Amino acid sequence: FTNYRTNGFLVSTMMNLTHIDVEEPEGYGPEAVRQAAAEINAWQPPGALGFPGKMPHIIAIQMEAYGDPRRLSADIVFETDPFSPLEPYQDELRSFRTLTSIVGGGTANSEYEFLTGFNMIFCPPGVTPFLTYVNKDRPSLARDLTSLGYRNFALHPNTGSFYGRDMVYPNLGFQEFYTIEDFDNPAYQGYYVTDEAFKDKLIEIFDQKLKGEEGPIFAFGVSIQNHGPYNYPECAREYPFRAADLSLNEEQVMEISTYAAHMYDANVMLAELMDYLSGLDEPVLLLVYGDHQASWTWANAFEQTPELVMEKYLTDSFFWANYPIEEPDTPLISASGLAPWLLRYADLPMNTYFRGVQKQFEDKMAYNLAVTVDLAGQVSFSDKEALEPLKLLPYDRMFGKDYIDQERN
């Protein structure tokens, strides 16, 4: 992003043209894909985690910088827990943490991983897939859900052209995309539209569609209020905390205070959304996950162990439904592995591709370009070469000949 800010979009794109292609896996071809698909289809995937009785409506919300700095330092103690608004729903939340591939920025990369199942470890460094690869119709979770009968829409309270979403979302199969242009005089907190206004618009659109055509709805929303920076005096907010032995300068105190105030607002919004969904007669599944952790300057002085590096990539996340659902059997899920879990909670059929994405995590808990977490929770720095075999089917679907899914709609 420094390159793009400094040199502009056109020059930076030209500078990157020599290394933007995703390399073809060794041995790639129809026979290799067929063999991998046969192994996947012979594999018994984990069962459903919820039984809604009919196809549920699905709402997936990618929350801006949704995380908890206390996980990086236990010295931070808030007078009021920023997550306290969720307490009425605590017993119903199926909480986990998402291992993203970005820290402090690059929101669209987490969107890409969630919607496609393609892990950013297999992309060249510095590439933003939305801007580089999604320039025509591409397979995605949205397209797969449409093939099952879902109507869909996307919502983001920013300009539609940012990250090229106004072109990318239709290419990923979204039927409608609502942007800041569709909001009527929304409230702002600092530079960005509030989570409250985002929630109100989401409910407005969702409610209209419930009263319209028949069939389940898939809604994908990307919030923005908690976008940094957090240390600008004109945007600063008070949220009392103490830091014990953690040495913080004035700007860093402002960062944590402002961030925590935004997080409190975010959780108020999510609780109000669940209040609304609880009152519906239709089954609804909600997924909430963070796009990335904030970039904390005070954490740079800590020893950069694999465990600490992992913490910098983790965001808080949960599934919730207005019907009974079970606990996930893992505390971590890679952003690229979220879609199969969503399908399991919705008790929906999983195609061979997303079965393959789920199978990637049969012998590991999560991975990204920085760290790999095994099933025992042990963290190590990622060995890209060792993870290369996992690339075959994601490459085939997103960049290859799509041998695995020739009948895709």
PDB file of N, CA, C and O in Angstrom, residues 252-299:
ATOM      1  N   GLN A 252      -0.005   6.487  22.245  1.00  0.00           N
ATOM      2  CA  GLN A 252      -0.406   5.098  22.413  1.00  0.00           C
ATOM      3  C   GLN A 252      -1.583   4.950  23.375  1.00  0.00           C
ATOM      4  O   GLN A 252      -2.448   4.109  23.176  1.00  0.00           O
ATOM      5  N   VAL A 253      -1.621   5.806  24.386  1.00  0.00           N
ATOM      6  CA  VAL A 253      -2.789   5.837  25.273  1.00  0.00           C
ATOM      7  C   VAL A 253      -4.026   6.242  24.472  1.00  0.00           C
ATOM      8  O   VAL A 253      -5.104   5.649  24.618  1.00  0.00           O
ATOM      9  N   MET A 254      -3.865   7.244  23.614  1.00  0.00           N
ATOM     10  CA  MET A 254      -4.973   7.699  22.774  1.00  0.00           C
ATOM     11  C   MET A 254      -5.438   6.583  21.844  1.00  0.00           C
ATOM     12  O   MET A 254      -6.641   6.386  21.635  1.00  0.00           O
ATOM     13  N   GLU A 255      -4.485   5.830  21.284  1.00  0.00           N
ATOM     14  CA  GLU A 255      -4.818   4.726  20.386  1.00  0.00           C
ATOM     15  C   GLU A 255      -5.725   3.708  21.080  1.00  0.00           C
ATOM     16  O   GLU A 255      -6.780   3.328  20.560  1.00  0.00           O
ATOM     17  N   ILE A 256      -5.310   3.249  22.237  1.00  0.00           N
ATOM     18  CA  ILE A 256      -6.064   2.210  22.942  1.00  0.00           C
ATOM     19  C   ILE A 256      -7.425   2.728  23.385  1.00  0.00           C
ATOM     20  O   ILE A 256      -8.446   2.042  23.259  1.00  0.00           O
ATOM     21  N   SER A 257      -7.451   3.953  23.888  1.00  0.00           N
ATOM     22  CA  SER A 257      -8.702   4.532  24.366  1.00  0.00           C
ATOM     23  C   SER A 257      -9.707   4.688  23.223  1.00  0.00           C
ATOM     24  O   SER A 257     -10.876   4.295  23.348  1.00  0.00           O
ATOM     25  N   THR A 258      -9.266   5.250  22.109  1.00  0.00           N
ATOM     26  CA  THR A 258     -10.157   5.465  20.964  1.00  0.00           C
ATOM     27  C   THR A 258     -10.622   4.131  20.386  1.00  0.00           C
ATOM     28  O   THR A 258     -11.808   3.939  20.079  1.00  0.00           O
ATOM     29  N   TYR A 259      -9.673   3.208  20.254  1.00  0.00           N
ATOM     30  CA  TYR A 259     -10.004   1.882  19.718  1.00  0.00           C
ATOM     31  C   TYR A 259     -11.056   1.191  20.588  1.00  0.00           C
ATOM     32  O   TYR A 259     -12.035   0.644  20.072  1.00  0.00           O
ATOM     33  N   ALA A 260     -10.869   1.220  21.903  1.00  0.00           N
ATOM     34  CA  ALA A 260     -11.800   0.537  22.804  1.00  0.00           C
ATOM     35  C   ALA A 260     -13.190   1.156  22.750  1.00  0.00           C
ATOM     36  O   ALA A 260     -14.205   0.441  22.817  1.00  0.00           O
ATOM     37  N   ALA A 261     -13.261   2.488  22.599  1.00  0.00           N
ATOM     38  CA  ALA A 261     -14.567   3.146  22.479  1.00  0.00           C
ATOM     39  C   ALA A 261     -15.287   2.673  21.217  1.00  0.00           C
ATOM     40  O   ALA A 261     -16.501   2.428  21.233  1.00  0.00           O
ATOM     41  N   HIS A 262     -14.534   2.540  20.114  1.00  0.00           N
ATOM     42  CA  HIS A 262     -15.131   2.009  18.879  1.00  0.00           C
ATOM     43  C   HIS A 262     -15.586   0.566  19.067  1.00  0.00           C
ATOM     44  O   HIS A 262     -16.645   0.159  18.560  1.00  0.00           O
ATOM     45  N   MET A 263     -14.773  -0.229  19.767  1.00  0.00           N
ATOM     46  CA  MET A 263     -15.137  -1.630  19.980  1.00  0.00           C
ATOM     47  C   MET A 263     -16.413  -1.746  20.805  1.00  0.00           C
ATOM     48  O   MET A 263     -17.256  -2.618  20.546  1.00  0.00           O
ATOM     49  N   TYR A 264     -16.557  -0.891  21.797  1.00  0.00           N
ATOM     50  CA  TYR A 264     -17.789  -0.895  22.588  1.00  0.00           C
ATOM     51  C   TYR A 264     -18.984  -0.603  21.683  1.00  0.00           C
ATOM     52  O   TYR A 264     -20.007  -1.297  21.744  1.00  0.00           O
ATOM     53  N   ASP A 265     -18.856   0.413  20.820  1.00  0.00           N
ATOM     54  CA  ASP A 265     -19.930   0.737  19.881  1.00  0.00           C
ATOM     55  C   ASP A 265     -20.239  -0.452  18.970  1.00  0.00           C
ATOM     56  O   ASP A 265     -21.407  -0.735  18.666  1.00  0.00           O
ATOM     57  N   ALA A 266     -19.184  -1.121  18.511  1.00  0.00           N
ATOM     58  CA  ALA A 266     -19.367  -2.268  17.613  1.00  0.00           C
ATOM     59  C   ALA A 266     -20.195  -3.351  18.291  1.00  0.00           C
ATOM     60  O   ALA A 266     -21.095  -3.950  17.677  1.00  0.00           O
ATOM     61  N   ASN A 267     -19.919  -3.608  19.550  1.00  0.00           N
ATOM     62  CA  ASN A 267     -20.630  -4.665  20.254  1.00  0.00           C
ATOM     63  C   ASN A 267     -22.052  -4.260  20.634  1.00  0.00           C
ATOM     64  O   ASN A 267     -22.951  -5.106  20.678  1.00  0.00           O
ATOM     65  N   VAL A 268     -22.274  -2.978  20.879  1.00  0.00           N
ATOM     66  CA  VAL A 268     -23.647  -2.489  21.041  1.00  0.00           C
ATOM     67  C   VAL A 268     -24.430  -2.759  19.762  1.00  0.00           C
ATOM     68  O   VAL A 268     -25.570  -3.250  19.783  1.00  0.00           O
ATOM     69  N   MET A 269     -23.809  -2.435  18.625  1.00  0.00           N
ATOM     70  CA  MET A 269     -24.466  -2.648  17.336  1.00  0.00           C
ATOM     71  C   MET A 269     -24.797  -4.119  17.116  1.00  0.00           C
ATOM     72  O   MET A 269     -25.906  -4.472  16.704  1.00  0.00           O
ATOM     73  N   LEU A 270     -23.842  -5.016  17.399  1.00  0.00           N
ATOM     74  CA  LEU A 270     -24.066  -6.442  17.177  1.00  0.00           C
ATOM     75  C   LEU A 270     -25.161  -6.983  18.092  1.00  0.00           C
ATOM     76  O   LEU A 270     -25.983  -7.808  17.671  1.00  0.00           O
ATOM     77  N   ALA A 271     -25.205  -6.507  19.331  1.00  0.00           N
ATOM     78  CA  ALA A 271     -26.268  -6.936  20.245  1.00  0.00           C
ATOM     79  C   ALA A 271     -27.632  -6.475  19.744  1.00  0.00           C
ATOM     80  O   ALA A 271     -28.617  -7.228  19.807  1.00  0.00           O
ATOM     81  N   GLU A 272     -27.698  -5.256  19.223  1.00  0.00           N
ATOM     82  CA  GLU A 272     -28.968  -4.751  18.687  1.00  0.00           C
ATOM     83  C   GLU A 272     -29.390  -5.522  17.443  1.00  0.00           C
ATOM     84  O   GLU A 272     -30.584  -5.774  17.229  1.00  0.00           O
ATOM     85  N   LEU A 273     -28.420  -5.920  16.626  1.00  0.00           N
ATOM     86  CA  LEU A 273     -28.735  -6.732  15.451  1.00  0.00           C
ATOM     87  C   LEU A 273     -29.302  -8.082  15.884  1.00  0.00           C
ATOM     88  O   LEU A 273     -30.295  -8.563  15.316  1.00  0.00           O
ATOM     89  N   MET A 274     -28.706  -8.689  16.889  1.00  0.00           N
ATOM     90  CA  MET A 274     -29.212  -9.972  17.373  1.00  0.00           C
ATOM     91  C   MET A 274     -30.575  -9.818  18.032  1.00  0.00           C
ATOM     92  O   MET A 274     -31.420 -10.722  17.942  1.00  0.00           O
ATOM     93  N   ASP A 275     -30.824  -8.675  18.673  1.00  0.00           N
ATOM     94  CA  ASP A 275     -32.173  -8.401  19.194  1.00  0.00           C
ATOM     95  C   ASP A 275     -33.196  -8.471  18.063  1.00  0.00           C
ATOM     96  O   ASP A 275     -34.258  -9.087  18.198  1.00  0.00           O
ATOM     97  N   TYR A 276     -32.868  -7.822  16.947  1.00  0.00           N
ATOM     98  CA  TYR A 276     -33.775  -7.812  15.787  1.00  0.00           C
ATOM     99  C   TYR A 276     -33.958  -9.223  15.230  1.00  0.00           C
ATOM    100  O   TYR A 276     -35.090  -9.676  14.988  1.00  0.00           O
ATOM    101  N   LEU A 277     -32.854  -9.944  15.037  1.00  0.00           N
ATOM    102  CA  LEU A 277     -32.928 -11.271  14.437  1.00  0.00           C
ATOM    103  C   LEU A 277     -33.641 -12.263  15.346  1.00  0.00           C
ATOM    104  O   LEU A 277     -34.298 -13.195  14.870  1.00  0.00           O
ATOM    105  N   SER A 278     -33.532 -12.060  16.650  1.00  0.00           N
ATOM    106  CA  SER A 278     -34.205 -12.954  17.606  1.00  0.00           C
ATOM    107  C   SER A 278     -35.717 -12.904  17.460  1.00  0.00           C
ATOM    108  O   SER A 278     -36.413 -13.876  17.774  1.00  0.00           O
ATOM    109  N   GLY A 279     -36.234 -11.795  16.979  1.00  0.00           N
ATOM    110  CA  GLY A 279     -37.671 -11.633  16.849  1.00  0.00           C
ATOM    111  C   GLY A 279     -38.248 -12.163  15.554  1.00  0.00           C
ATOM    112  O   GLY A 279     -39.467 -12.101  15.351  1.00  0.00           O
ATOM    113  N   LEU A 280     -37.398 -12.691  14.660  1.00  0.00           N
ATOM    114  CA  LEU A 280     -37.882 -13.190  13.373  1.00  0.00           C
ATOM    115  C   LEU A 280     -38.341 -14.639  13.489  1.00  0.00           C
ATOM    116  O   LEU A 280     -37.780 -15.431  14.249  1.00  0.00           O
ATOM    117  N   ASP A 281     -39.357 -14.990  12.724  1.00  0.00           N
ATOM    118  CA  ASP A 281     -39.826 -16.368  12.679  1.00  0.00           C
ATOM    119  C   ASP A 281     -38.953 -17.240  11.786  1.00  0.00           C
ATOM    120  O   ASP A 281     -38.936 -18.463  11.920  1.00  0.00           O
ATOM    121  N   GLU A 282     -38.235 -16.613  10.861  1.00  0.00           N
ATOM    122  CA  GLU A 282     -37.374 -17.339   9.928  1.00  0.00           C
ATOM    123  C   GLU A 282     -36.033 -17.667  10.588  1.00  0.00           C
ATOM    124  O   GLU A 282     -35.518 -16.875  11.380  1.00  0.00           O
ATOM    125  N   PRO A 283     -35.431 -18.841  10.276  1.00  0.00           N
ATOM    126  CA  PRO A 283     -34.108 -19.142  10.818  1.00  0.00           C
ATOM    127  C   PRO A 283     -33.040 -18.235  10.187  1.00  0.00           C
ATOM    128  O   PRO A 283     -33.022 -18.039   8.970  1.00  0.00           O
ATOM    129  N   VAL A 284     -32.167 -17.689  11.020  1.00  0.00           N
ATOM    130  CA  VAL A 284     -31.105 -16.803  10.546  1.00  0.00           C
ATOM    131  C   VAL A 284     -29.800 -17.199  11.223  1.00  0.00           C
ATOM    132  O   VAL A 284     -29.730 -17.371  12.442  1.00  0.00           O
ATOM    133  N   LEU A 285     -28.750 -17.338  10.424  1.00  0.00           N
ATOM    134  CA  LEU A 285     -27.404 -17.618  10.912  1.00  0.00           C
ATOM    135  C   LEU A 285     -26.556 -16.369  10.730  1.00  0.00           C
ATOM    136  O   LEU A 285     -26.548 -15.766   9.655  1.00  0.00           O
ATOM    137  N   LEU A 286     -25.841 -15.983  11.785  1.00  0.00           N
ATOM    138  CA  LEU A 286     -24.985 -14.798  11.758  1.00  0.00           C
ATOM    139  C   LEU A 286     -23.533 -15.209  11.984  1.00  0.00           C
ATOM    140  O   LEU A 286     -23.220 -15.912  12.944  1.00  0.00           O
ATOM    141  N   LEU A 287     -22.653 -14.776  11.092  1.00  0.00           N
ATOM    142  CA  LEU A 287     -21.203 -14.915  11.268  1.00  0.00           C
ATOM    143  C   LEU A 287     -20.610 -13.528  11.429  1.00  0.00           C
ATOM    144  O   LEU A 287     -20.869 -12.638  10.608  1.00  0.00           O
ATOM    145  N   VAL A 288     -19.813 -13.334  12.466  1.00  0.00           N
ATOM    146  CA  VAL A 288     -19.111 -12.072  12.699  1.00  0.00           C
ATOM    147  C   VAL A 288     -17.630 -12.391  12.840  1.00  0.00           C
ATOM    148  O   VAL A 288     -17.248 -13.269  13.626  1.00  0.00           O
ATOM    149  N   TYR A 289     -16.795 -11.723  12.065  1.00  0.00           N
ATOM    150  CA  TYR A 289     -15.345 -11.913  12.184  1.00  0.00           C
ATOM    151  C   TYR A 289     -14.641 -10.598  11.856  1.00  0.00           C
ATOM    152  O   TYR A 289     -15.182  -9.747  11.161  1.00  0.00           O
ATOM    153  N   GLY A 290     -13.439 -10.434  12.370  1.00  0.00           N
ATOM    154  CA  GLY A 290     -12.670  -9.226  12.112  1.00  0.00           C
ATOM    155  C   GLY A 290     -11.820  -9.349  10.868  1.00  0.00           C
ATOM    156  O   GLY A 290     -11.309 -10.430  10.556  1.00  0.00           O
ATOM    157  N   ASP A 291     -11.658  -8.224  10.147  1.00  0.00           N
ATOM    158  CA  ASP A 291     -10.842  -8.264   8.937  1.00  0.00           C
ATOM    159  C   ASP A 291      -9.355  -8.318   9.248  1.00  0.00           C
ATOM    160  O   ASP A 291      -8.580  -8.925   8.533  1.00  0.00           O
ATOM    161  N   HIS A 292      -8.943  -7.682  10.334  1.00  0.00           N
ATOM    162  CA  HIS A 292      -7.542  -7.710  10.767  1.00  0.00           C
ATOM    163  C   HIS A 292      -7.450  -7.113  12.167  1.00  0.00           C
ATOM    164  O   HIS A 292      -8.344  -6.396  12.616  1.00  0.00           O
ATOM    165  N   GLN A 293      -6.381  -7.417  12.838  1.00  0.00           N
ATOM    166  CA  GLN A 293      -6.073  -6.781  14.116  1.00  0.00           C
ATOM    167  C   GLN A 293      -5.503  -5.391  13.839  1.00  0.00           C
ATOM    168  O   GLN A 293      -4.928  -5.136  12.770  1.00  0.00           O
ATOM    169  N   ALA A 294      -5.692  -4.465  14.763  1.00  0.00           N
ATOM    170  CA  ALA A 294      -5.061  -3.155  14.645  1.00  0.00           C
ATOM    171  C   ALA A 294      -3.544  -3.324  14.746  1.00  0.00           C
ATOM    172  O   ALA A 294      -3.045  -4.289  15.321  1.00  0.00           O
ATOM    173  N   SER A 295      -2.826  -2.385  14.185  1.00  0.00           N
ATOM    174  CA  SER A 295      -1.362  -2.408  14.253  1.00  0.00           C
ATOM    175  C   SER A 295      -0.931  -1.581  15.458  1.00  0.00           C
ATOM    176  O   SER A 295      -1.055  -0.355  15.453  1.00  0.00           O
ATOM    177  N   TRP A 296      -0.430  -2.244  16.493  1.00  0.00           N
ATOM    178  CA  TRP A 296      -0.101  -1.571  17.749  1.00  0.00           C
ATOM    179  C   TRP A 296       1.392  -1.304  17.849  1.00  0.00           C
ATOM    180  O   TRP A 296       2.191  -2.239  17.893  1.00  0.00           O
ATOM    181  N   THR A 297       1.777  -0.040  17.902  1.00  0.00           N
ATOM    182  CA  THR A 297       3.200   0.296  17.983  1.00  0.00           C
ATOM    183  C   THR A 297       3.806  -0.171  19.298  1.00  0.00           C
ATOM    184  O   THR A 297       4.983  -0.541  19.351  1.00  0.00           O
ATOM    185  N   TRP A 298       3.012  -0.189  20.378  1.00  0.00           N
ATOM    186  CA  TRP A 298       3.546  -0.593  21.675  1.00  0.00           C
ATOM    187  C   TRP A 298       3.870  -2.077  21.730  1.00  0.00           C
ATOM    188  O   TRP A 298       4.611  -2.523  22.614  1.00  0.00           O
ATOM    189  N   ALA A 299       3.354  -2.863  20.775  1.00  0.00           N
ATOM    190  CA  ALA A 299       3.650  -4.298  20.766  1.00  0.00           C
ATOM    191  C   ALA A 299       4.910  -4.621  19.980  1.00  0.00           C
ATOM    192  O   ALA A 299       5.397  -5.749  20.022  1.00  0.00           O
TER     193      ALA A 299
END
